Amino acid sequence: NAGVTQTPKFRILKIGQSMTLQCAQDMNHNYMYWYRQDPGMGLKLIYYSVGAGITDKGEVPNGYNVSRSTTEDFPLRLELAAPSQTSVYFCASSYSTGKNEQFFGPGTRLTVL
Amino acid sequence: SQKIEQNSEALNIQEGKTATLTCNYTNYSPAYLQWYRQDPGRGPVFLLLIRENEKEKRKERLKVTFDTTLKQSLFHITASQPADSATYLCALNAYSGAGSYQLTFGKGTKLSVIP
């Protein structure tokens, strides 16, 4: 089991560029999440999905979009990148909500210049 | 407004001592509370989960308590080792409607165990 994988590990974008952060899990988890983590701050939920075809906004969704066409994949799209989107992005998955732990990927470090 | 506070940004302790980390919260009614460990450059890793009706949970050298009256959780590492040095995150799992729970994280406490 690879668990949760994320690509790329690092990326530098120019202001206004777009990109997609990839996330995949091989644990057959229904729930998937995208977080961002800024230095000295807690993880903030961007978007989450409760199953293929179902997504919902988290605490900080502005500037991002997601889709979930399969159980395994949950890509995060950044349109018109801004310096405020410089952060480390983590994808996570869980079997269910509530009492289940979340499994995190290794993260993508994004810098917008 | 809802708040999760972990008592300090950094904690230094001597090897062999017990490390105690604190997580306080306001304006939440969490059903579950989780603790994660995060090493530099890596994603968080789950350690322990405690339910609102449980007072204490143990796993090897780790112990978590959960006091819903004080709105506080304590996380203990006994016989600490340099390998325990990491950032520890507290996370509250509160019901957000439609059968879902949302996990909200504190900022973390960076623990350094000095040999």
Short mmCIF file of C-alpha atoms in Angstrom, two decimals:
data_model
loop_
_atom_site.label_atom_id
_atom_site.label_comp_id
_atom_site.label_asym_id
_atom_site.label_seq_id
_atom_site.Cartn_x
_atom_site.Cartn_y
_atom_site.Cartn_z
CA ASN A 1 0.00 0.00 0.00
CA ALA A 2 1.39 3.37 -1.03
CA GLY A 3 -1.16 5.16 1.19
CA VAL A 4 -1.73 8.77 0.13
CA THR A 5 0.54 10.09 -2.61
CA GLN A 6 0.93 13.68 -3.77
CA THR A 7 2.67 15.21 -6.76
CA PRO A 8 4.61 17.35 -7.24
CA LYS A 9 6.71 17.70 -4.07
CA PHE A 10 7.75 21.26 -4.87
CA ARG A 11 6.57 23.86 -7.34
CA ILE A 12 7.27 27.52 -8.05
CA LEU A 13 4.55 29.43 -9.88
CA LYS A 14 4.39 32.94 -11.23
CA ILE A 15 1.47 35.17 -10.27
CA GLY A 16 -1.50 34.43 -12.50
CA GLN A 17 -0.39 30.94 -13.53
CA SER A 18 -2.55 27.89 -12.89
CA MET A 19 -1.71 24.39 -11.78
CA THR A 20 -3.21 21.17 -10.47
CA LEU A 21 -1.94 19.41 -7.37
CA GLN A 22 -2.46 15.69 -7.65
CA CYS A 23 -3.56 13.40 -4.83
CA ALA A 24 -4.26 9.69 -4.90
CA GLN A 25 -5.00 7.06 -2.26
CA ASP A 26 -5.08 3.28 -2.53
CA MET A 27 -6.93 2.50 0.70
CA ASN A 28 -10.44 2.66 -0.82
CA HIS A 29 -11.33 5.54 1.49
CA ASN A 30 -14.53 7.43 0.82
CA TYR A 31 -13.43 10.66 2.45
CA MET A 32 -10.67 12.86 1.08
CA TYR A 33 -9.46 16.30 2.15
CA TRP A 34 -7.21 19.13 1.09
CA TYR A 35 -5.49 21.27 3.73
CA ARG A 36 -3.00 24.09 3.59
CA GLN A 37 -0.44 24.75 6.30
CA ASP A 38 1.25 28.12 6.71
CA PRO A 39 4.27 28.59 9.02
CA GLY A 40 3.21 28.71 12.67
CA MET A 41 -0.41 28.07 11.77
CA GLY A 42 -2.64 25.06 12.05
CA LEU A 43 -3.87 23.06 9.10
CA LYS A 44 -6.76 24.79 7.36
CA LEU A 45 -9.33 22.77 5.43
CA ILE A 46 -9.73 23.92 1.82
CA TYR A 47 -12.14 21.36 0.35
CA TYR A 48 -13.29 17.86 1.16
CA SER A 49 -15.14 15.03 -0.55
CA VAL A 50 -17.36 12.33 0.91
CA GLY A 51 -17.26 10.16 -2.19
CA ALA A 52 -16.87 10.20 -5.95
CA GLY A 53 -18.83 13.08 -7.45
CA ILE A 54 -19.42 14.84 -4.10
CA THR A 55 -17.31 17.74 -2.89
CA ASP A 56 -17.83 20.57 -0.45
CA LYS A 57 -16.07 23.70 0.73
CA GLY A 58 -13.98 23.86 3.86
CA GLU A 59 -12.77 26.87 5.80
CA VAL A 60 -10.59 28.52 3.09
CA PRO A 61 -11.89 27.54 -0.40
CA ASN A 62 -11.39 30.84 -2.26
CA GLY A 63 -9.00 30.58 -5.20
CA TYR A 64 -9.22 26.78 -5.40
CA ASN A 65 -11.34 24.16 -7.13
CA VAL A 66 -11.62 20.40 -6.76
CA SER A 67 -13.17 17.45 -8.50
CA ARG A 68 -13.63 13.81 -7.54
CA SER A 69 -14.38 11.58 -10.48
CA THR A 70 -13.00 8.40 -8.87
CA THR A 71 -12.64 7.08 -5.33
CA GLU A 72 -8.85 7.14 -5.64
CA ASP A 73 -8.12 10.64 -6.97
CA PHE A 74 -8.82 14.10 -5.60
CA PRO A 75 -6.97 16.83 -7.54
CA LEU A 76 -6.81 20.44 -6.33
CA ARG A 77 -6.81 23.17 -8.96
CA LEU A 78 -5.31 26.61 -8.42
CA GLU A 79 -6.52 29.19 -10.91
CA LEU A 80 -4.72 32.54 -11.20
CA ALA A 81 -2.12 31.88 -8.51
CA ALA A 82 -1.50 34.63 -5.97
CA PRO A 83 1.34 35.11 -3.42
CA SER A 84 -1.21 34.43 -0.63
CA GLN A 85 -1.40 30.85 -1.93
CA THR A 86 2.24 30.21 -1.05
CA SER A 87 1.93 27.35 1.42
CA VAL A 88 2.39 23.65 2.01
CA TYR A 89 -0.58 21.64 0.78
CA PHE A 90 -1.55 18.32 2.30
CA CYS A 91 -4.02 15.81 0.99
CA ALA A 92 -5.58 13.33 3.42
CA SER A 93 -8.09 10.51 3.39
CA SER A 94 -10.16 8.58 5.88
CA TYR A 95 -12.43 5.56 5.82
CA SER A 96 -15.26 7.50 7.35
CA THR A 97 -15.88 10.69 9.25
CA GLY A 98 -15.95 11.23 12.98
CA LYS A 99 -14.13 8.50 14.82
CA ASN A 100 -11.70 7.64 12.04
CA GLU A 101 -8.15 8.88 11.78
CA GLN A 102 -6.99 10.75 8.71
CA PHE A 103 -4.04 9.54 6.66
CA PHE A 104 -1.91 12.32 5.20
CA GLY A 105 0.24 12.54 2.12
CA PRO A 106 3.79 13.95 2.18
CA GLY A 107 2.70 17.41 1.05
CA THR A 108 3.39 19.79 -1.84
CA ARG A 109 5.40 22.94 -1.12
CA LEU A 110 4.12 25.71 -3.40
CA THR A 111 5.71 29.12 -3.83
CA VAL A 112 3.99 31.85 -5.85
CA LEU A 113 6.30 34.68 -6.96
CA SER B 1 -15.79 32.26 18.02
CA GLN B 2 -14.33 28.75 18.05
CA LYS B 3 -10.75 28.40 19.21
CA ILE B 4 -8.21 25.65 19.76
CA GLU B 5 -5.11 26.58 21.73
CA GLN B 6 -2.06 24.45 22.33
CA ASN B 7 -0.32 25.78 25.41
CA SER B 8 3.02 26.67 23.95
CA GLU B 9 4.69 26.87 20.61
CA ALA B 10 7.77 25.05 21.89
CA LEU B 11 8.61 22.79 24.80
CA ASN B 12 12.09 21.56 25.77
CA ILE B 13 12.52 18.68 28.18
CA GLN B 14 15.30 16.40 29.34
CA GLU B 15 15.51 12.85 28.05
CA GLY B 16 13.78 10.39 30.36
CA LYS B 17 11.29 12.94 31.75
CA THR B 18 7.57 13.04 31.02
CA ALA B 19 6.47 15.60 28.45
CA THR B 20 3.01 17.08 28.95
CA LEU B 21 1.33 19.02 26.15
CA THR B 22 -1.94 20.90 26.60
CA CYS B 23 -4.82 21.51 24.22
CA ASN B 24 -7.61 23.89 25.26
CA TYR B 25 -10.70 24.70 23.25
CA THR B 26 -13.62 27.11 23.38
CA ASN B 27 -17.03 27.12 21.70
CA TYR B 28 -16.72 23.54 20.51
CA SER B 29 -18.61 20.43 21.44
CA PRO B 30 -16.20 17.83 20.07
CA ALA B 31 -17.30 14.26 19.78
CA TYR B 32 -13.71 13.10 19.41
CA LEU B 33 -10.27 14.53 19.97
CA GLN B 34 -7.22 13.34 18.08
CA TRP B 35 -3.48 13.85 18.45
CA TYR B 36 -1.07 13.77 15.52
CA ARG B 37 2.70 13.90 15.22
CA GLN B 38 4.35 15.91 12.45
CA ASP B 39 8.05 15.72 11.58
CA PRO B 40 9.71 18.50 9.52
CA GLY B 41 8.86 18.26 5.83
CA ARG B 42 6.32 15.48 6.36
CA GLY B 43 2.58 15.08 6.71
CA PRO B 44 0.95 14.55 10.12
CA VAL B 45 0.72 11.00 11.44
CA PHE B 46 -2.15 9.89 13.65
CA LEU B 47 -1.28 8.88 17.22
CA LEU B 48 -4.38 8.60 19.40
CA LEU B 49 -8.11 9.27 19.39
CA ILE B 50 -10.25 9.79 22.49
CA ARG B 51 -14.04 10.01 22.62
CA GLU B 52 -16.00 12.62 24.56
CA ASN B 53 -17.18 10.00 27.06
CA GLU B 54 -13.67 8.64 27.69
CA LYS B 55 -11.45 10.16 30.36
CA GLU B 56 -8.14 8.59 29.40
CA LYS B 57 -6.52 6.57 26.62
CA ARG B 58 -3.10 4.93 26.55
CA LYS B 59 -0.83 3.55 23.86
CA GLU B 60 2.64 2.38 24.86
CA ARG B 61 4.40 5.49 26.30
CA LEU B 62 1.59 7.83 25.24
CA LYS B 63 -1.37 8.88 27.37
CA VAL B 64 -4.19 11.26 26.48
CA THR B 65 -6.81 12.69 28.83
CA PHE B 66 -9.98 14.50 27.82
CA ASP B 67 -11.92 16.74 30.22
CA THR B 68 -15.05 18.13 28.53
CA THR B 69 -15.87 20.20 31.63
CA LEU B 70 -12.51 22.00 31.56
CA LYS B 71 -12.53 21.84 27.74
CA GLN B 72 -9.01 20.50 27.81
CA SER B 73 -6.93 17.56 26.66
CA LEU B 74 -3.51 16.63 28.02
CA PHE B 75 -1.04 14.57 25.99
CA HIS B 76 1.75 12.84 27.92
CA ILE B 77 4.88 11.11 26.65
CA THR B 78 6.58 9.16 29.44
CA ALA B 79 10.28 8.28 29.44
CA SER B 80 10.82 10.72 26.59
CA GLN B 81 13.53 10.08 24.00
CA PRO B 82 15.26 12.35 21.48
CA ALA B 83 13.33 10.45 18.77
CA ASP B 84 10.11 11.91 20.25
CA SER B 85 11.21 15.37 19.12
CA ALA B 86 8.55 16.59 16.69
CA THR B 87 5.54 18.90 16.46
CA TYR B 88 2.39 17.52 18.06
CA LEU B 89 -1.00 18.61 16.78
CA CYS B 90 -4.27 18.50 18.64
CA ALA B 91 -7.40 18.14 16.46
CA LEU B 92 -11.06 18.36 17.40
CA ASN B 93 -13.70 16.38 15.56
CA ALA B 94 -17.02 18.17 15.83
CA TYR B 95 -20.30 17.38 14.11
CA SER B 96 -20.79 19.70 11.11
CA GLY B 97 -24.18 18.46 9.90
CA ALA B 98 -25.48 16.03 7.25
CA GLY B 99 -23.82 13.10 8.97
CA SER B 100 -20.34 14.59 8.71
CA TYR B 101 -17.72 15.59 11.23
CA GLN B 102 -15.07 18.20 10.56
CA LEU B 103 -11.57 17.96 11.98
CA THR B 104 -10.08 21.26 13.13
CA PHE B 105 -6.40 21.46 14.05
CA GLY B 106 -4.51 23.49 16.61
CA LYS B 107 -1.26 25.20 15.66
CA GLY B 108 0.85 22.53 17.31
CA THR B 109 3.54 22.35 19.99
CA LYS B 110 7.13 21.70 18.94
CA LEU B 111 8.69 19.29 21.42
CA SER B 112 12.46 18.99 21.74
CA VAL B 113 13.86 16.19 23.91
CA ILE B 114 17.39 17.01 24.98
CA PRO B 115 19.82 14.10 25.53
#
